[in-house]
Amino acid sequence: MSGLKELTFINRIEKLIPNTILEAIPSLIQICVLFIAFFAFNLWYKALTEISPNNFNEVVLSVSPTQFFEGSLWLLVPVILILILMLWRRELISVNWKTIEGGNKLRLIVGICVIALSWAHISYPFNYFLLENTWLERTTVLILTLFVFWRPFFLILYVLFPILVHFGEPLMVNHWSIAELPMRVLILFSAQLIVWLLFPKLKWKIGVFVFVLLMVLAGNYFPAGFGKIRMGWLTDNHIYLLLSNMYADGWVIFLSQDTLSEITHFLSKYNLFLKLGCLVMEFGCILILVRKNWSVKFFLLGFLLFHTLVFVLTGILFWPWIALEITLLAILWKRGVFSSKINSFSIWHILLSICLIFISSKWLRPSVYVWHDSPLNYTYYFEVEDVAGNTSNLPINSFWPKYYELAWTNGFHFLNQNPTLNIIWGVSFDGNEVKELLTYKDDEQILAFEKENGEIRYNVRLTKEFKRYMNEFINEKKYELTLSKWFKALGAPPQRIVFPTTNTYNGKHDIVKVNVYQKLTFFDGENYRKIRQQKVLTIDIDK
């Protein structure tokens, strides 16, 4: 009798719950399992492979595995547990891609991420900061890449490899966020493989993976869009200034200043339209599943247009992201298992997706770049004098892979004893400062504003360290800027394209002196011009 009452009670509860929820519950539970696995894996992975942003304030960054893991060996315990799990379920790890639902298409998605990251790591130039070519690491990455295409479970070893050797650059600890999306896709599928090892009954079905994949995709864009809205970016920012600011740092340098001024002025007429387009993609992607396949394809196309705009204005090329999104778009366009999985998502999946994307800054922790574009910009360049008395420019790739951290973190202001505004690469976080600068037309007004509001950001310790580094760099390294033709042909596309300046140093004569110059440029709404160029530091090279 009591059993009958319990059954009646359960039936009543079931009647109160919509059938759509009951049907979706198994899938939602599996999503939660994979989501938790990915969250833990991603958090742990970042803790082990990402170097603290505070360390980027140092001139030279070199942390050996012994130094890195000192006092944190417990963080390696998950590596041991994962390897034990793989041995325990060794009958599963020999599975091929075709056994998995949608295996060939899945291999294409994972493969494009692996190829992008491996290509960048295998073909990057000699690391002048660490004085090494890392041929063993390059070869190992290549071998692991081939194994991943053969058997999916080798991806776990591929993902664990940076942890075990901690080579960092550029596979995971990339100097920009360009590797974040493809790396997170690989971490996600690795988490899915681990879930299949733990729960064999769930194995080889990819519906849950497809859902979380779209959350990871949108979660890499949404926080930036949300941040822009919070700071009033739509009404206050001037996105067209990106072009003139990056021109000062070497982008589209083949254009004359007059031509650049005309193009920038033309773009200023469409400032609101450009900003709306960015926000529709970055903020609007919270609705990526609202119309299922249609909305996913819409945002994938939008992301591609977004990256095209970024490239045109800045020379920054998110090519691994572009390659992944083109792959996803092609797979969805042909229809098949991926399309059917997306179309099968219920209203409860859509509501869950909105919630997860909204809080993606917390669980995904992507890099978020939100700022005001300034009409004023500081750039620094380096001139060398050799023993023959010749002067030439030292190209920015001399500082690879550290250049971007140096330029982004402090813009080399730490070498300058003169007051400067807190503007780096044309980026300001002070909206009122930018509003004031936008009203100026004369050089005298700009210089007076800098004098009144600027601060001396000179750092004695960092300058001393930089001088030491430059001496070691020039005296102790075999300086070779010219790469062989085959290496250039096979090398991965650069993350940021900067056209070479004329008269670059070729390494034929020894350097005796390095001069650091600061260039101050401004776009007044109609004309781009250089206001000031001054030497801020001279470094004598000790022999």
CSV table of C-alpha atoms in Angstrom, one decimal, residues 20-21 24 289-290 343-354:
chain,number,residue,atom,x,y,z
A,20,THR,CA,10.3,18.8,-22.2
A,21,ILE,CA,12.2,19.1,-19.0
A,24,ALA,CA,16.0,17.0,-21.4
A,289,LEU,CA,21.6,28.8,-29.7
A,290,VAL,CA,18.3,30.8,-29.9
A,343,ASN,CA,18.7,21.2,-33.8
A,344,SER,CA,17.8,18.6,-31.1
A,345,PHE,CA,18.6,21.0,-28.2
A,346,SER,CA,15.5,22.0,-26.3
A,347,ILE,CA,14.3,25.3,-24.9
A,348,TRP,CA,16.0,24.2,-21.6
A,349,HIS,CA,19.3,23.8,-23.4
A,350,ILE,CA,18.9,27.3,-24.8
A,351,LEU,CA,18.1,28.8,-21.4
A,352,LEU,CA,21.1,27.0,-19.9
A,353,SER,CA,23.3,28.3,-22.7
A,354,ILE,CA,22.3,31.9,-22.0
